[in-house]
Short mmCIF file of C-alpha atoms in Angstrom, two decimals:
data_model
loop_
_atom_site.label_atom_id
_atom_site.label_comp_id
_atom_site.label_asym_id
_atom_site.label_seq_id
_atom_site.Cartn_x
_atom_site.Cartn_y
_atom_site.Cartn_z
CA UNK A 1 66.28 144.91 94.18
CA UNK A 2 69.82 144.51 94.04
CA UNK A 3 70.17 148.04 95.10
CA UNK A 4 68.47 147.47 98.27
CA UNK A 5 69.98 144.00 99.03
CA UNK A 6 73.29 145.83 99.45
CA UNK A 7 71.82 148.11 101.32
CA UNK A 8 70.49 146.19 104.05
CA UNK A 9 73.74 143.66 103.66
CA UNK A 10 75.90 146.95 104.30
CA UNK A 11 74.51 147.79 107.66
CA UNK A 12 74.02 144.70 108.91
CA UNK A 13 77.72 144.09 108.42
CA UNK A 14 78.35 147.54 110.06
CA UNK A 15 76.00 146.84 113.23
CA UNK A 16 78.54 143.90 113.84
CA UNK A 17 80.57 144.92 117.14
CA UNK A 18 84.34 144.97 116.24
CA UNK A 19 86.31 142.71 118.93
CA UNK A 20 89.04 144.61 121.10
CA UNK A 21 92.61 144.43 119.90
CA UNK A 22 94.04 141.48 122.04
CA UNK A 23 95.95 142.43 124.81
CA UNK A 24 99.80 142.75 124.70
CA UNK A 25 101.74 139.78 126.65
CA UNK A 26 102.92 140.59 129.92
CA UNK A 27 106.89 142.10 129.70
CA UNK A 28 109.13 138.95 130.65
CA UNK A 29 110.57 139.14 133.82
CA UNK A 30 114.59 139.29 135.09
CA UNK A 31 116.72 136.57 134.97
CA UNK A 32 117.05 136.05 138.45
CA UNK A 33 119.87 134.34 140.86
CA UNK A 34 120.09 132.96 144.12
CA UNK A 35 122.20 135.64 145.94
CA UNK A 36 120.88 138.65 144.10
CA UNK A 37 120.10 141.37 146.18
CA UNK A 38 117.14 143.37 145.75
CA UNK A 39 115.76 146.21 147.34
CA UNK A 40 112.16 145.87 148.42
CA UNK A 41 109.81 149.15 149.04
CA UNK A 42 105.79 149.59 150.36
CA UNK A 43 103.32 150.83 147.82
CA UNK A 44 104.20 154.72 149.55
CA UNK A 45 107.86 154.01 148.12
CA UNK A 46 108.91 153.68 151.56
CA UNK A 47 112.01 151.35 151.52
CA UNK A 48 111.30 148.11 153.64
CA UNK A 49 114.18 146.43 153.39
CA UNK A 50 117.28 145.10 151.27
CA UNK A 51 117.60 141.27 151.26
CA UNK A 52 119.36 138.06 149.04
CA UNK A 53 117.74 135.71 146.55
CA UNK A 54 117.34 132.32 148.43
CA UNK A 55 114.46 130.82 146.45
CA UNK A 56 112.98 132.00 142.85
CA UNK A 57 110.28 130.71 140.54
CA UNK A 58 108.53 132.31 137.38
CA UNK A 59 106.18 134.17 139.83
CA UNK A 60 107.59 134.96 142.55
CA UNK A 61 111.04 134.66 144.91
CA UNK A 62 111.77 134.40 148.33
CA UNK A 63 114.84 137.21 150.17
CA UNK A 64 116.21 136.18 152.92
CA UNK A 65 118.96 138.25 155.03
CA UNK A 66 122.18 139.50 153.71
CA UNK A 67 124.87 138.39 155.54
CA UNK A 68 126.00 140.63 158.67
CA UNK A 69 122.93 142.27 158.37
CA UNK A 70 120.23 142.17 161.37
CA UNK A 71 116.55 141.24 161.32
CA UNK A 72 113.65 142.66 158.57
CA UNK A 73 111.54 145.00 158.90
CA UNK A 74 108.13 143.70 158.49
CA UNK A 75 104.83 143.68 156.28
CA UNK A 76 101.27 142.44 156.17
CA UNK A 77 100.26 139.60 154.33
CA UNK A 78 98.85 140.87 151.36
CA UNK A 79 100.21 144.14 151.27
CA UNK A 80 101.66 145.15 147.59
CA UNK A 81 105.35 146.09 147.34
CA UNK A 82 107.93 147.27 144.73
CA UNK A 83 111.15 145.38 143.77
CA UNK A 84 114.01 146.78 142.53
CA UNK A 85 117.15 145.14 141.45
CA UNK A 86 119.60 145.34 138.05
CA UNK A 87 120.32 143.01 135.68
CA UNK A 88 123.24 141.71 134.49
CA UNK A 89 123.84 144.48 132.09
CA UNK A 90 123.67 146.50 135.56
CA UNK A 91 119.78 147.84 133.43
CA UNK A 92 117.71 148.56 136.55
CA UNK A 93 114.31 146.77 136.98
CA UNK A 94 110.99 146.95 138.80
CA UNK A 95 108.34 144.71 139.81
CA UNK A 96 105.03 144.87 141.68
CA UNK A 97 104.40 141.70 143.83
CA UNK A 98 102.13 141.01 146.44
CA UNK A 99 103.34 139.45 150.14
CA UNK A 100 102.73 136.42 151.20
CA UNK A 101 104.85 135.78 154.35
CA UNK A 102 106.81 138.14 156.19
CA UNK A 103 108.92 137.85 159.23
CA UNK A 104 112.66 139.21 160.79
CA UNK A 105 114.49 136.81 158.75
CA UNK A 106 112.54 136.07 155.33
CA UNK A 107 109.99 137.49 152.49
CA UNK A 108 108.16 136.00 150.09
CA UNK A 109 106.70 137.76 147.03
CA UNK A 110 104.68 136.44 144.65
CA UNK A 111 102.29 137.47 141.29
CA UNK A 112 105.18 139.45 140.41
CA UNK A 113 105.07 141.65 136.94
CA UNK A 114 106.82 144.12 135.48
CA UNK A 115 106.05 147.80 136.76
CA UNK A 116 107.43 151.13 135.48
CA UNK A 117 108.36 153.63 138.20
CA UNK A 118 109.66 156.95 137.33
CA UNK A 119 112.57 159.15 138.88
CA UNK A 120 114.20 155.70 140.10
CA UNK A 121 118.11 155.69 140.87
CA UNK A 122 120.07 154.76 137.86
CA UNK A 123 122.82 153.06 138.27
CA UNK A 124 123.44 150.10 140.65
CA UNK A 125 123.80 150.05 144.27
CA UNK A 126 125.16 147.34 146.23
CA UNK A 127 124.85 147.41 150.01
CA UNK A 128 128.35 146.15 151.36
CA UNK A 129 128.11 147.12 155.12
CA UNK A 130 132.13 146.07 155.06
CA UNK A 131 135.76 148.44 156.02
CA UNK A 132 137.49 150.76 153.52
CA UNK A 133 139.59 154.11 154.52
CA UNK A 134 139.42 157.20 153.48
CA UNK A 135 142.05 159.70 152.81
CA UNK A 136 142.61 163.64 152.59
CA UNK A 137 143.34 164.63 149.07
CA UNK A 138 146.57 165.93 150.16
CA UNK A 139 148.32 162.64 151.34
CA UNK A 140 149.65 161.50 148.04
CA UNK A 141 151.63 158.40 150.43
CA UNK A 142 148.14 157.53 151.79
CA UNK A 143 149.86 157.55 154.79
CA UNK A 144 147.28 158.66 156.90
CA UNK A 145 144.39 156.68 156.68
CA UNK A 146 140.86 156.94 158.32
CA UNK A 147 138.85 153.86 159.05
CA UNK A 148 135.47 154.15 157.95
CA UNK A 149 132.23 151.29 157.03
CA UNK A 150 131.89 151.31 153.20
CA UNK A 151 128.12 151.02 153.43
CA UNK A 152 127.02 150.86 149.77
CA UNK A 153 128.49 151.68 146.89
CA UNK A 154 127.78 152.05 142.75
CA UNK A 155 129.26 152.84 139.64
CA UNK A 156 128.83 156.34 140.36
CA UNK A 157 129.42 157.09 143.95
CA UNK A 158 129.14 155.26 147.45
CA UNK A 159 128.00 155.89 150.78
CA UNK A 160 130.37 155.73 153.58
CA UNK A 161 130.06 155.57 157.69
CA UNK A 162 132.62 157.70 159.60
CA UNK A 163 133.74 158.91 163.04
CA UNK A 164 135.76 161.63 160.92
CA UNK A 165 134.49 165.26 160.11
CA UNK A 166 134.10 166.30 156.76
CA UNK A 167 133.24 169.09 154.64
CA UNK A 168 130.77 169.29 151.58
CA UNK A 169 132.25 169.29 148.07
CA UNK A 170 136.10 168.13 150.29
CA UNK A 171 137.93 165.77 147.58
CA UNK A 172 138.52 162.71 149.49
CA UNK A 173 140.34 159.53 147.61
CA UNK A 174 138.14 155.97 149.12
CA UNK A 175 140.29 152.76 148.92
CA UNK A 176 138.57 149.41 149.84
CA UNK A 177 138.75 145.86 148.87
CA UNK A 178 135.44 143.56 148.24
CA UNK A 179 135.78 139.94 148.80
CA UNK A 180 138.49 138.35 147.65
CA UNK A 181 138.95 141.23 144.48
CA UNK A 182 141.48 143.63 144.12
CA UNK A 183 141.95 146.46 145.97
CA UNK A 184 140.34 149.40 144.44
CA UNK A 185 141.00 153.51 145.16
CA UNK A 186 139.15 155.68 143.50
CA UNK A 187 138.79 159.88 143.60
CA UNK A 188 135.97 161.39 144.41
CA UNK A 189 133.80 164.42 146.24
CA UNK A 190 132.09 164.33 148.98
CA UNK A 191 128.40 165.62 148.00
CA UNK A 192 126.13 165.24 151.07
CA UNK A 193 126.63 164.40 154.70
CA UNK A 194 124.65 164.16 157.74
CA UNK A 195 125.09 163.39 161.66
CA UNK A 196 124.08 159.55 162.01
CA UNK A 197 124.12 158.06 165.34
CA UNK A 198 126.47 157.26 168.07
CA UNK A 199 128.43 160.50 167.18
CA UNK A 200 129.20 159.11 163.43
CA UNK A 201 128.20 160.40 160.11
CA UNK A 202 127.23 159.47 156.66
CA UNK A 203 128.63 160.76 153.83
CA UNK A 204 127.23 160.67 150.06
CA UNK A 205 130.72 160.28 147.78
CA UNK A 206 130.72 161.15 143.85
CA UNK A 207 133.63 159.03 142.15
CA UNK A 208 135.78 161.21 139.80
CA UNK A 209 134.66 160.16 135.77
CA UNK A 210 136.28 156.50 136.12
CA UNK A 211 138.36 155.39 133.36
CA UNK A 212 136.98 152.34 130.56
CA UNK A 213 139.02 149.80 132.60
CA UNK A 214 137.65 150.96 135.76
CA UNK A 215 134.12 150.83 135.11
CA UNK A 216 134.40 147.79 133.52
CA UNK A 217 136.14 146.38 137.07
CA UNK A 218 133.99 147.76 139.21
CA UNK A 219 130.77 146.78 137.38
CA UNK A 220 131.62 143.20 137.07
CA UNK A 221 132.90 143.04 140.37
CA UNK A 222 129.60 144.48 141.57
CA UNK A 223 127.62 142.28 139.50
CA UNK A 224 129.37 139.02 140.54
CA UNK A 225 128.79 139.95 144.08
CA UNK A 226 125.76 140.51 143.81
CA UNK A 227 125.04 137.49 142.21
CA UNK A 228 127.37 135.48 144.02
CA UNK A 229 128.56 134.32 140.58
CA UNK A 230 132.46 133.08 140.31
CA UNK A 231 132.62 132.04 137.00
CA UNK A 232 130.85 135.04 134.90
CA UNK A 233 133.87 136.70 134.53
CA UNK A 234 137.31 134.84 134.57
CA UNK A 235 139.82 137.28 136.08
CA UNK A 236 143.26 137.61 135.67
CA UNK A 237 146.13 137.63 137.61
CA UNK A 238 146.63 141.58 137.37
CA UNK A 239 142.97 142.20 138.01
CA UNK A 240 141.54 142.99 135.14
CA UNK A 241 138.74 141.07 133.13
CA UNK A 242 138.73 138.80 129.50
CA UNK A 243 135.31 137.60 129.08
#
């Protein structure tokens, strides 16, 4: 009897449907800022627009214009869009959200999570839209220098608006000055170009390997702008950093 009491006890316990592992959490989202800049792209990873942290909450944020910058470029109500931004350890992040309101001068996006999106750029890019010059690598004096739009720029590179011709792969050195930082000049090669309008180009520039101290000055500068934080970083009066 006993045999056949385990038995049955056996398969009864066996026929009992094993509940599902519980789901993981959701990954946390950024820490987010008012002034941040993020970029915001369609569900085709079209690029929509680039716009500034004016409102945030744990589900969503609101980007209104950067300033200079003209009007937005649209999207439904509804429609589901990628956001891309860094963090403050300049760690790149992405987030699906869905769109609530849309118009030329604000976005709102909201049910935002985390979202994994492969072959994305790397390493930060700020869109600056403000003057720098450009020189040839041959004038040591910087004595001849050629106005140009610094249009973006990163840790590794930055793109560059210019009446002036130049060649792929020409060493040009960029100097420009961001706010009220200090001037910066940095080496580097030009890698791409193309005709843009109104008988301009655009040039793609690599920066020569920066230095420690340099990459530590231009990503906090770049982060703090982007931000619009002050007090992250105290500065001092040479330029350099002490956290």
């Amino acid at each position: 009897m006993n045999f056949f009491k385990n038995l049955f006890s056996n398969k009864k316990t066996d026929d009992i449907p094993q509940s599902a592992p519980p789901s993981p959490p959701p990954a946390p989202l950024p820490e987010f800022a008012e002034g941040m800049s993020l970029d915001i792209f369609t569900d085709d990873g079209v690029e929509l627009l680039t716009g500034q942290i004016a409102e945030y909450s744990e589900t969503g944020i609101t980007l209104e214009r950067l300033p200079g910058w003209l009007s937005f470029e649209t999207c439904p109500a509804g429609s589901t869009v990628f956001v891309r931004g860094y963090n403050r350890r300049m760690q790149s992040f992405n987030l699906r959200g869905t769109v609530v309101e849309s118009s030329r001068v604000l976005i709102k996006v909201t049910d935002l999570a985390v979202e994994y999106i492969p072959n994305m750029r790397k390493s930060f890019r700020l869109p600056i839209n403000g003057t720098a010059s450009v020189f040839r690598e041959d004038d040591e004096r910087f004595s001849r220098p050629e106005s140009c739009v610094l249009v973006d720029i990163s840790t590794g590179g930055a793109c560059i608006e210019s009446e002036y011709v130049h060649a792929e792969e020409e060493v040009v050195v960029l100097r420009f000055k961001l706010e009220d930082y200090p001037t910066m000049t940095f080496k580097g090669q030009i890698i791409r170009g193309a005709e843009h309008k109104d008988s301009r180009y655009r040039y793609g520039i690599l920066f020569a390997q920066l230095t420690r101290d340099e990459l530590t000055n231009l990503t906090r500068t770049l982060y703090n702008i982007q931000t619009g934080n002050r007090q992250l970083w105290d500065r001092t009066k040479t330029g350099s950093w002490s956290s």
